[in-house]
Amino acid sequence: MVEVDYYLELTFFKYYAYSWNECSVFLFEKRCAEKLHKPKRKETVTEILRGSVRQLERFRHPKILHVLHPIEECSETLAFASEPVLASLANILAFQESSGTQTGGAPSTGASQQPVAPRPAHAREYHFLDIELKYGILQITEALSFLHYSGHVLHRNVCPSSILITKKGTWKLAGLEFTERVNDVDGVEPVPCQPWTSRLSKMAQPNLDYNAPEMQTQQICSILSDMFSLGMVVCAIFNQGRPLIQANNSSSAYLKQLEVLEDQLHNILPRVPVPLQEATVRLLSKDTRQRPTAQLLSLIKYFSDPAVHALQFLDVINMKDPTQKAHFYRNTLKDVLPYIPKKLWYQHVWPCLQQEMRTQEVLAAVLQPVLYLIQESNVEEYETIILPSFRSVFSTPKSIQATVTLLENLHIILEKTPRDDIRSEVLPMLYSAFESTTIQVQSAALVSVTNVSEYLDETAIRRMVLPKTKLVYEKNQNDIKVISNVLTCVERTLDRLDKSQIIDEVLPLLWDVRLTDPEIILRVVNIYRLMLSDKKYGLSVNLMATRVMPSLLPQTVNPSLNLEQFTILLEVLQEMLDCIDRNQRNKLKLDNLSLPSPERHRPLRHQYSSDNMHVPPFNIPNLRIEQRKTSSAEDMARKNSTGWWFGASPSSPDSNFLRVVNAFPNRRLSDNTLMTPKIRIAPSCASSPGGTPGGGLPIRRHSSIGAQERRGSTINLSPPTGALGLGYRSVSREGSSLSVPTTYINEERVSRAAVCRGGSMPNTSSSVPFLLSSSMQSIRSRRPSTCSQGSGLLQQLGSGMVRLTSSHHPANGKPFSSSTS
């Protein structure tokens, strides 16, 4: 089309929304050419317009304006319909030129500078992003490459009026009124052409401001002439819509400004992006051999942008097969969307996705970038732009993969979907997915419930979700993944169920699950842990003891559990045991029964075991302790006793002598019962200075021992008199096995003889303090002259033990006296 036609077109063009597609109608009123007084010129303009539309119909390319309806003509108008168009590049640059002053001053073009005129009627407000300019220039380059190498024609009128911006934001090349056939041998070789002249109407000639120099000076042109025009368009874009040459339809002004073109380019070059500066300089070279072709220009680094390539693929998506489409939507576009401005999401990307959602073959792949757009958009953008078209996806039949993708990401959709649409559109799709015959869809439905449980009311969970979840479990009891999803769904919705449903439906389901896989075990344990946190879930101690713990205890030795999983399992089991312990103790206390805590017995058994005691040696010179048999009455009294002798604590001084027997190694636990010892003082020896030779105390016999039974002690607590390296022998007496030095055994024989010579003591009561008191009285009854030389230590021991026992009352109720009788 000629330039004036665009002004007229933009003044009169309208949008007509057909039922099958949206389009733009270009209308030319023939009366606009009536000012051309010569009828021949008027007819020339009309014929040029007819030829332009026919050329557009001939050359079909994604970067060339697509004609939807051929030209129709009547006596007054000429019109055709095309894809939806927003404006031409000339309209947008005119708005930029008239809206504000240019920073740094406008470059001098040699023409008289006119003040900024009022905004023309055909100007359209539109602000380009950097990526739009980059991609727009690339699109025009590709369109020229198609015309030059596939269509074998020159455009000859590349200017802002020939470039149209569609509603999607793509740049389309139009204005094919002055195409010229290229050289059949080589397109770079020039062919003759008609220069611009004032003898013809400007409506019937190309735009002079963007013409190549060789067209005007040498009347020749080639494909490189179109590249010069493209370079002029690039400079006008980055110069706020002002071309470097403003000839005002004057060939002489054009030639004059052409001489200073290099200076003008030098002034405007800093505004051009750095990666594009070198190409711009070469495009505007007067030497055609320096200009790059369209194919070479599209390969420069400036256009090497993944986001640009993604937009470029979207423009030709209809020419790709389903496999290529699916790969692009699932991988390339999803990865590139974060780098594409949001403006282009809804202007360029969303229209393509909207169209592809109608195709079942690629719907699963298309949902990937759609879900990203939903997630990143705000509520208003989602409800006004995306939801009206996306709503149909919920109700239409979908492939298995598309259904799974939609269900697994349902929480992203529900975050911005109105509640009414959730109840009417989304939830019916979710409930129907449980009834699918495909395991993948059923599993995805379980995952979806887990993610969107907060959007479901309690009634829906109790009446719809839980029964359908149990049904899915019953159909897929051998599928570990499905069982895991079932348990996750139950765990997430557990707090929304009432107590009766948990006891009647959830717990039987848990007991029925086969605990073989570690992941399944951990899921079940987590549910039990949640139930233990609150009584409202109804997990009683009876259920713990009879059903839950018997099912979990075998898993403590499951070799497939790692350390972390084993720890979690053991913590839950311990928590159950604590609950049972607390409950039972409280119950038994109410029944006036005492149940000693197991935790008290364990440390006591450990504490008083002879194998675990570490006490310093406790040697008393000449003091021997031998065990005796006790009567059954004493055994019964000892079993019923709840304390120590005479109420003393184990740590009291009175009880120290009773623990002597436990301080020796090799003593069995069965021998730990405290028995009343017999105490005998051995005769003086080399290790006990001051003793009476040949004399000694008689053996004190307990009342439970027969009249003729006499037993000597197997243990000698006096220090050895021999060398330090003593041999040891095992001596067994009355159930006790002790290793004692052989020197002790020899001493024992000597003491036996001394006892036999000295006689025996009469039997008295079996109480320990009385025995000790009697023994001490016997010691003190000895002649002072006998003990005066070397028995100081023994006297001190006797006096101390009498003082210890004097605080206790014997059977007659009178305290012991510490005075010497």
Short mmCIF file of N, CA and C in Angstrom, two decimals, residues 574-718:
data_model
loop_
_atom_site.label_atom_id
_atom_site.label_comp_id
_atom_site.label_asym_id
_atom_site.label_seq_id
_atom_site.Cartn_x
_atom_site.Cartn_y
_atom_site.Cartn_z
N GLN A 574 7.86 -45.48 72.32
CA GLN A 574 8.12 -45.05 73.69
C GLN A 574 7.03 -44.10 74.19
N GLU A 575 6.56 -43.26 73.31
CA GLU A 575 5.48 -42.35 73.69
C GLU A 575 4.20 -43.13 74.01
N MET A 576 3.94 -44.18 73.26
CA MET A 576 2.79 -45.02 73.57
C MET A 576 2.96 -45.71 74.92
N LEU A 577 4.15 -46.21 75.17
CA LEU A 577 4.40 -46.85 76.46
C LEU A 577 4.21 -45.86 77.61
N ASP A 578 4.66 -44.65 77.42
CA ASP A 578 4.47 -43.65 78.47
C ASP A 578 3.00 -43.37 78.71
N CYS A 579 2.24 -43.31 77.63
CA CYS A 579 0.79 -43.10 77.79
C CYS A 579 0.15 -44.25 78.57
N ILE A 580 0.53 -45.47 78.21
CA ILE A 580 -0.02 -46.62 78.92
C ILE A 580 0.41 -46.59 80.39
N ASP A 581 1.67 -46.26 80.64
CA ASP A 581 2.17 -46.22 82.01
C ASP A 581 1.41 -45.18 82.84
N ARG A 582 1.24 -43.99 82.32
CA ARG A 582 0.52 -42.94 83.05
C ARG A 582 -0.92 -43.34 83.31
N ASN A 583 -1.55 -43.88 82.29
CA ASN A 583 -2.95 -44.23 82.44
C ASN A 583 -3.14 -45.34 83.48
N GLN A 584 -2.32 -46.37 83.39
CA GLN A 584 -2.48 -47.49 84.31
C GLN A 584 -2.14 -47.10 85.74
N ARG A 585 -1.13 -46.28 85.93
CA ARG A 585 -0.78 -45.87 87.28
C ARG A 585 -1.90 -45.03 87.90
N ASN A 586 -2.41 -44.12 87.12
CA ASN A 586 -3.53 -43.33 87.66
C ASN A 586 -4.72 -44.22 88.00
N LYS A 587 -4.95 -45.20 87.18
CA LYS A 587 -6.07 -46.10 87.43
C LYS A 587 -5.84 -46.94 88.68
N LEU A 588 -4.62 -47.43 88.83
CA LEU A 588 -4.32 -48.27 89.99
C LEU A 588 -4.29 -47.47 91.28
N LYS A 589 -3.84 -46.23 91.21
CA LYS A 589 -3.86 -45.39 92.40
C LYS A 589 -5.28 -45.14 92.87
N LEU A 590 -6.16 -44.98 91.92
CA LEU A 590 -7.56 -44.79 92.29
C LEU A 590 -8.12 -46.03 92.97
N ASP A 591 -7.60 -47.20 92.64
CA ASP A 591 -8.03 -48.44 93.26
C ASP A 591 -7.23 -48.77 94.51
N ASN A 592 -6.44 -47.82 95.06
CA ASN A 592 -5.63 -47.99 96.26
C ASN A 592 -4.62 -49.12 96.12
N LEU A 593 -4.07 -49.25 94.93
CA LEU A 593 -3.04 -50.23 94.69
C LEU A 593 -1.76 -49.52 94.32
N SER A 594 -0.65 -50.07 94.69
CA SER A 594 0.64 -49.47 94.33
C SER A 594 1.34 -50.39 93.35
N LEU A 595 1.87 -49.78 92.36
CA LEU A 595 2.60 -50.54 91.36
C LEU A 595 3.98 -49.91 91.23
N PRO A 596 5.00 -50.55 91.81
CA PRO A 596 6.33 -49.93 91.73
C PRO A 596 6.72 -49.67 90.28
N SER A 597 7.32 -48.56 90.13
CA SER A 597 7.71 -48.17 88.77
C SER A 597 8.85 -49.04 88.29
N PRO A 598 8.77 -49.53 87.09
CA PRO A 598 9.90 -50.32 86.55
C PRO A 598 11.17 -49.51 86.49
N GLU A 599 11.02 -48.24 86.39
CA GLU A 599 12.20 -47.40 86.28
C GLU A 599 12.92 -47.27 87.63
N ARG A 600 12.20 -47.62 88.73
CA ARG A 600 12.86 -47.63 90.03
C ARG A 600 13.64 -48.93 90.24
N HIS A 601 13.12 -50.03 89.74
CA HIS A 601 13.77 -51.31 89.95
C HIS A 601 15.06 -51.43 89.16
N ARG A 602 15.05 -50.91 87.99
CA ARG A 602 16.23 -51.06 87.15
C ARG A 602 17.47 -50.44 87.78
N PRO A 603 17.40 -49.17 88.22
CA PRO A 603 18.60 -48.61 88.85
C PRO A 603 18.96 -49.29 90.17
N LEU A 604 17.94 -49.79 90.95
CA LEU A 604 18.25 -50.46 92.20
C LEU A 604 19.00 -51.76 91.95
N ARG A 605 18.50 -52.54 91.02
CA ARG A 605 19.18 -53.79 90.69
C ARG A 605 20.60 -53.53 90.22
N HIS A 606 20.73 -52.46 89.46
CA HIS A 606 22.05 -52.13 88.95
C HIS A 606 22.95 -51.61 90.07
N GLN A 607 22.37 -50.82 90.96
CA GLN A 607 23.16 -50.18 91.99
C GLN A 607 23.67 -51.20 93.01
N TYR A 608 22.86 -52.16 93.36
CA TYR A 608 23.22 -53.08 94.42
C TYR A 608 23.70 -54.43 93.90
N SER A 609 24.05 -54.50 92.66
CA SER A 609 24.66 -55.70 92.12
C SER A 609 26.15 -55.67 92.43
N SER A 610 26.67 -56.77 92.93
CA SER A 610 28.08 -56.81 93.30
C SER A 610 28.98 -56.69 92.10
N ASP A 611 28.46 -57.03 90.90
CA ASP A 611 29.28 -56.92 89.70
C ASP A 611 29.51 -55.49 89.29
N ASN A 612 28.68 -54.57 89.77
CA ASN A 612 28.77 -53.19 89.33
C ASN A 612 29.23 -52.26 90.46
N MET A 613 29.61 -52.81 91.60
CA MET A 613 30.04 -51.97 92.70
C MET A 613 31.54 -51.77 92.65
N HIS A 614 31.95 -50.55 92.93
CA HIS A 614 33.37 -50.21 92.96
C HIS A 614 33.60 -49.44 94.25
N VAL A 615 34.03 -50.14 95.29
CA VAL A 615 34.27 -49.52 96.58
C VAL A 615 35.71 -49.75 96.98
N PRO A 616 36.30 -48.89 97.77
CA PRO A 616 37.69 -49.10 98.21
C PRO A 616 37.77 -50.29 99.19
N PRO A 617 38.94 -50.87 99.30
CA PRO A 617 39.09 -52.01 100.24
C PRO A 617 38.73 -51.61 101.66
N PHE A 618 38.05 -52.52 102.34
CA PHE A 618 37.61 -52.23 103.72
C PHE A 618 38.12 -53.39 104.59
N ASN A 619 39.35 -53.27 105.09
CA ASN A 619 39.99 -54.34 105.83
C ASN A 619 40.03 -53.98 107.32
N ILE A 620 39.48 -54.82 108.14
CA ILE A 620 39.54 -54.66 109.60
C ILE A 620 40.45 -55.75 110.15
N PRO A 621 41.47 -55.37 110.83
CA PRO A 621 42.41 -56.41 111.34
C PRO A 621 41.69 -57.43 112.23
N ASN A 622 41.97 -58.70 111.94
CA ASN A 622 41.52 -59.82 112.78
C ASN A 622 40.00 -59.96 112.85
N LEU A 623 39.28 -59.27 111.93
CA LEU A 623 37.83 -59.38 111.96
C LEU A 623 37.38 -60.30 110.85
N ARG A 624 36.66 -61.31 111.22
CA ARG A 624 36.20 -62.30 110.24
C ARG A 624 34.68 -62.39 110.30
N ILE A 625 34.09 -62.49 109.13
CA ILE A 625 32.63 -62.57 109.04
C ILE A 625 32.29 -63.84 108.30
N GLU A 626 31.46 -64.64 108.87
CA GLU A 626 31.05 -65.86 108.18
C GLU A 626 29.52 -65.91 108.15
N GLN A 627 29.08 -66.43 107.06
CA GLN A 627 27.63 -66.47 106.87
C GLN A 627 27.06 -67.69 107.60
N ARG A 628 25.78 -67.56 107.78
CA ARG A 628 25.11 -68.65 108.46
C ARG A 628 23.76 -68.88 107.80
N LYS A 629 23.22 -69.97 108.10
CA LYS A 629 21.87 -70.26 107.64
C LYS A 629 20.88 -69.54 108.52
N THR A 630 19.84 -69.06 107.93
CA THR A 630 18.81 -68.34 108.68
C THR A 630 17.55 -69.17 108.73
N SER A 631 16.77 -68.88 109.69
CA SER A 631 15.52 -69.61 109.85
C SER A 631 14.48 -69.09 108.88
N SER A 632 13.47 -69.88 108.68
CA SER A 632 12.39 -69.48 107.78
C SER A 632 11.64 -68.28 108.31
N ALA A 633 11.58 -68.15 109.63
CA ALA A 633 10.90 -66.98 110.20
C ALA A 633 11.66 -65.71 109.87
N GLU A 634 12.99 -65.80 109.90
CA GLU A 634 13.79 -64.62 109.56
C GLU A 634 13.65 -64.28 108.08
N ASP A 635 13.59 -65.32 107.26
CA ASP A 635 13.40 -65.07 105.82
C ASP A 635 12.09 -64.35 105.59
N MET A 636 11.04 -64.81 106.24
CA MET A 636 9.73 -64.17 106.05
C MET A 636 9.77 -62.73 106.55
N ALA A 637 10.43 -62.47 107.66
CA ALA A 637 10.50 -61.10 108.18
C ALA A 637 11.27 -60.21 107.24
N ARG A 638 12.32 -60.76 106.64
CA ARG A 638 13.11 -59.96 105.73
C ARG A 638 12.36 -59.64 104.43
N LYS A 639 11.55 -60.57 103.94
CA LYS A 639 10.77 -60.33 102.73
C LYS A 639 9.72 -59.27 102.93
N ASN A 640 9.12 -59.25 104.12
CA ASN A 640 8.05 -58.29 104.38
C ASN A 640 8.59 -56.93 104.80
N SER A 641 9.86 -56.87 105.03
CA SER A 641 10.43 -55.59 105.48
C SER A 641 10.51 -54.64 104.31
N THR A 642 10.13 -53.38 104.53
CA THR A 642 10.16 -52.36 103.46
C THR A 642 11.34 -51.44 103.61
N GLY A 643 12.12 -51.57 104.72
CA GLY A 643 13.25 -50.68 104.93
C GLY A 643 14.47 -51.46 105.29
N TRP A 644 15.47 -50.76 105.79
CA TRP A 644 16.71 -51.37 106.23
C TRP A 644 16.61 -51.70 107.73
N TRP A 645 17.67 -52.28 108.22
CA TRP A 645 17.65 -52.66 109.64
C TRP A 645 17.44 -51.42 110.49
N PHE A 646 16.48 -51.53 111.39
CA PHE A 646 16.17 -50.48 112.34
C PHE A 646 15.85 -49.17 111.66
N GLY A 647 15.31 -49.25 110.46
CA GLY A 647 14.87 -48.03 109.78
C GLY A 647 16.00 -47.20 109.23
N ALA A 648 17.23 -47.65 109.24
CA ALA A 648 18.35 -46.85 108.75
C ALA A 648 18.42 -46.91 107.25
N SER A 649 18.86 -45.88 106.64
CA SER A 649 19.00 -45.83 105.17
C SER A 649 20.25 -46.57 104.76
N PRO A 650 20.34 -46.95 103.46
CA PRO A 650 21.53 -47.68 103.00
C PRO A 650 22.79 -46.88 103.16
N SER A 651 22.67 -45.61 103.22
CA SER A 651 23.87 -44.77 103.31
C SER A 651 24.25 -44.44 104.74
N SER A 652 23.48 -44.90 105.76
CA SER A 652 23.76 -44.57 107.14
C SER A 652 24.98 -45.33 107.63
N PRO A 653 25.66 -44.82 108.62
CA PRO A 653 26.86 -45.52 109.13
C PRO A 653 26.55 -46.89 109.69
N ASP A 654 25.32 -47.05 110.24
CA ASP A 654 24.98 -48.34 110.84
C ASP A 654 24.98 -49.46 109.84
N SER A 655 24.79 -49.15 108.58
CA SER A 655 24.66 -50.20 107.58
C SER A 655 25.94 -50.49 106.85
N ASN A 656 27.02 -49.80 107.18
CA ASN A 656 28.25 -50.01 106.43
C ASN A 656 28.78 -51.43 106.59
N PHE A 657 28.65 -51.94 107.84
CA PHE A 657 29.22 -53.29 108.08
C PHE A 657 28.40 -54.34 107.35
N LEU A 658 27.14 -54.03 107.05
CA LEU A 658 26.33 -55.01 106.33
C LEU A 658 26.69 -55.08 104.86
N ARG A 659 27.36 -54.08 104.34
CA ARG A 659 27.70 -54.09 102.91
C ARG A 659 29.10 -54.63 102.65
N VAL A 660 29.73 -55.08 103.68
CA VAL A 660 31.08 -55.62 103.49
C VAL A 660 31.04 -56.84 102.60
N VAL A 661 30.03 -57.68 102.83
CA VAL A 661 29.94 -58.92 102.07
C VAL A 661 29.74 -58.66 100.59
N ASN A 662 29.23 -57.49 100.23
CA ASN A 662 28.97 -57.19 98.81
C ASN A 662 30.17 -56.58 98.10
N ALA A 663 31.21 -56.33 98.84
CA ALA A 663 32.35 -55.61 98.25
C ALA A 663 33.38 -56.54 97.66
N PHE A 664 33.10 -57.82 97.66
CA PHE A 664 34.11 -58.76 97.18
C PHE A 664 33.75 -59.25 95.79
N PRO A 665 34.72 -59.49 94.97
CA PRO A 665 34.43 -60.00 93.61
C PRO A 665 33.95 -61.43 93.64
N ASN A 666 33.45 -61.83 92.49
CA ASN A 666 32.99 -63.20 92.24
C ASN A 666 31.82 -63.57 93.11
N ARG A 667 31.06 -62.59 93.57
CA ARG A 667 29.89 -62.90 94.37
C ARG A 667 28.67 -62.90 93.48
N ARG A 668 27.84 -63.88 93.58
CA ARG A 668 26.65 -64.00 92.74
C ARG A 668 25.57 -63.06 93.21
N LEU A 669 24.68 -62.69 92.26
CA LEU A 669 23.57 -61.81 92.62
C LEU A 669 22.63 -62.49 93.61
N SER A 670 22.54 -63.78 93.55
CA SER A 670 21.66 -64.48 94.47
C SER A 670 22.15 -64.42 95.90
N ASP A 671 23.43 -64.06 96.08
CA ASP A 671 23.98 -63.97 97.42
C ASP A 671 23.89 -62.59 98.01
N ASN A 672 23.20 -61.68 97.34
CA ASN A 672 23.15 -60.31 97.79
C ASN A 672 22.22 -60.11 98.99
N THR A 673 21.46 -61.10 99.36
CA THR A 673 20.60 -60.94 100.53
C THR A 673 21.46 -60.81 101.78
N LEU A 674 21.06 -59.93 102.62
CA LEU A 674 21.86 -59.63 103.82
C LEU A 674 21.54 -60.67 104.90
N MET A 675 22.54 -61.31 105.35
CA MET A 675 22.37 -62.33 106.39
C MET A 675 23.14 -61.92 107.64
N THR A 676 22.62 -62.32 108.76
CA THR A 676 23.25 -61.96 110.04
C THR A 676 24.57 -62.70 110.18
N PRO A 677 25.70 -61.99 110.28
CA PRO A 677 27.00 -62.69 110.35
C PRO A 677 27.35 -63.11 111.77
N LYS A 678 28.29 -63.99 111.84
CA LYS A 678 28.93 -64.33 113.11
C LYS A 678 30.27 -63.64 113.15
N ILE A 679 30.61 -63.03 114.22
CA ILE A 679 31.84 -62.25 114.35
C ILE A 679 32.76 -62.97 115.32
N ARG A 680 33.97 -63.10 114.93
CA ARG A 680 34.95 -63.81 115.76
C ARG A 680 36.25 -63.05 115.71
N ILE A 681 36.90 -62.91 116.82
CA ILE A 681 38.18 -62.22 116.89
C ILE A 681 39.27 -63.28 116.95
N ALA A 682 40.12 -63.25 115.98
CA ALA A 682 41.19 -64.24 115.92
C ALA A 682 42.25 -63.90 116.95
N PRO A 683 43.03 -64.83 117.34
CA PRO A 683 44.13 -64.55 118.28
C PRO A 683 45.16 -63.64 117.67
N SER A 684 45.90 -63.06 118.52
CA SER A 684 46.93 -62.13 118.06
C SER A 684 47.97 -62.88 117.27
N CYS A 685 48.46 -62.21 116.27
CA CYS A 685 49.46 -62.80 115.39
C CYS A 685 50.44 -61.72 115.03
N ALA A 686 51.33 -62.02 114.10
CA ALA A 686 52.33 -61.04 113.69
C ALA A 686 51.71 -59.83 113.04
N SER A 687 50.54 -60.05 112.36
CA SER A 687 49.86 -58.94 111.70
C SER A 687 49.01 -58.17 112.66
N SER A 688 48.81 -58.65 113.92
CA SER A 688 47.99 -57.97 114.90
C SER A 688 48.76 -57.85 116.19
N PRO A 689 49.62 -56.87 116.28
CA PRO A 689 50.46 -56.76 117.47
C PRO A 689 49.62 -56.46 118.70
N GLY A 690 50.08 -56.97 119.81
CA GLY A 690 49.38 -56.74 121.08
C GLY A 690 48.41 -57.81 121.46
N GLY A 691 48.22 -58.81 120.63
CA GLY A 691 47.27 -59.86 120.95
C GLY A 691 47.83 -60.83 121.96
N THR A 692 46.92 -61.59 122.56
CA THR A 692 47.33 -62.58 123.56
C THR A 692 47.66 -63.86 122.86
N PRO A 693 48.84 -64.32 122.88
CA PRO A 693 49.17 -65.60 122.21
C PRO A 693 48.43 -66.77 122.82
N GLY A 694 48.02 -67.58 121.92
CA GLY A 694 47.36 -68.79 122.36
C GLY A 694 46.00 -68.61 122.90
N GLY A 695 45.50 -67.45 122.98
CA GLY A 695 44.16 -67.22 123.50
C GLY A 695 43.25 -66.66 122.46
N GLY A 696 41.99 -66.55 122.67
CA GLY A 696 41.05 -65.96 121.70
C GLY A 696 39.66 -65.98 122.26
N LEU A 697 38.76 -65.44 121.50
CA LEU A 697 37.36 -65.37 121.90
C LEU A 697 36.64 -66.63 121.47
N PRO A 698 35.68 -67.04 122.24
CA PRO A 698 34.89 -68.21 121.81
C PRO A 698 33.95 -67.82 120.66
N ILE A 699 33.63 -68.84 119.90
CA ILE A 699 32.71 -68.60 118.76
C ILE A 699 31.33 -68.32 119.32
N ARG A 700 30.66 -67.28 118.75
CA ARG A 700 29.29 -66.97 119.17
C ARG A 700 28.34 -67.67 118.23
N ARG A 701 27.54 -68.51 118.77
CA ARG A 701 26.63 -69.31 117.93
C ARG A 701 25.26 -68.66 117.92
N HIS A 702 24.66 -68.55 116.75
CA HIS A 702 23.32 -67.96 116.61
C HIS A 702 22.30 -68.98 117.08
N SER A 703 21.17 -68.50 117.49
CA SER A 703 20.16 -69.39 118.02
C SER A 703 19.63 -70.36 117.01
N SER A 704 19.79 -69.99 115.70
CA SER A 704 19.27 -70.89 114.66
C SER A 704 20.23 -72.00 114.32
N ILE A 705 21.42 -71.99 114.93
CA ILE A 705 22.41 -73.01 114.63
C ILE A 705 22.35 -74.09 115.71
N GLY A 706 22.56 -75.28 115.31
CA GLY A 706 22.51 -76.37 116.27
C GLY A 706 23.59 -76.27 117.33
N ALA A 707 23.34 -77.04 118.40
CA ALA A 707 24.26 -76.95 119.54
C ALA A 707 25.65 -77.43 119.18
N GLN A 708 25.76 -78.42 118.32
CA GLN A 708 27.05 -78.99 117.99
C GLN A 708 27.65 -78.42 116.71
N GLU A 709 26.95 -77.50 116.05
CA GLU A 709 27.43 -77.01 114.73
C GLU A 709 28.31 -75.81 114.93
N ARG A 710 29.48 -75.88 114.47
CA ARG A 710 30.44 -74.78 114.54
C ARG A 710 31.06 -74.58 113.16
N ARG A 711 31.01 -73.32 112.74
CA ARG A 711 31.57 -73.05 111.39
C ARG A 711 32.55 -71.90 111.49
N GLY A 712 33.68 -72.04 110.96
CA GLY A 712 34.65 -70.95 110.92
C GLY A 712 34.44 -70.07 109.72
N SER A 713 34.90 -68.85 109.80
CA SER A 713 34.76 -67.91 108.68
C SER A 713 35.75 -68.25 107.57
N THR A 714 35.32 -68.10 106.39
CA THR A 714 36.17 -68.32 105.21
C THR A 714 36.84 -67.05 104.75
N ILE A 715 36.59 -65.97 105.44
CA ILE A 715 37.10 -64.68 104.98
C ILE A 715 37.93 -64.08 106.09
N ASN A 716 39.11 -63.68 105.78
CA ASN A 716 39.97 -63.02 106.75
C ASN A 716 40.17 -61.59 106.29
N LEU A 717 39.72 -60.65 107.11
CA LEU A 717 39.82 -59.25 106.72
C LEU A 717 41.06 -58.60 107.27
N SER A 718 41.87 -59.32 108.05
CA SER A 718 43.10 -58.73 108.56
C SER A 718 44.14 -58.67 107.48
#
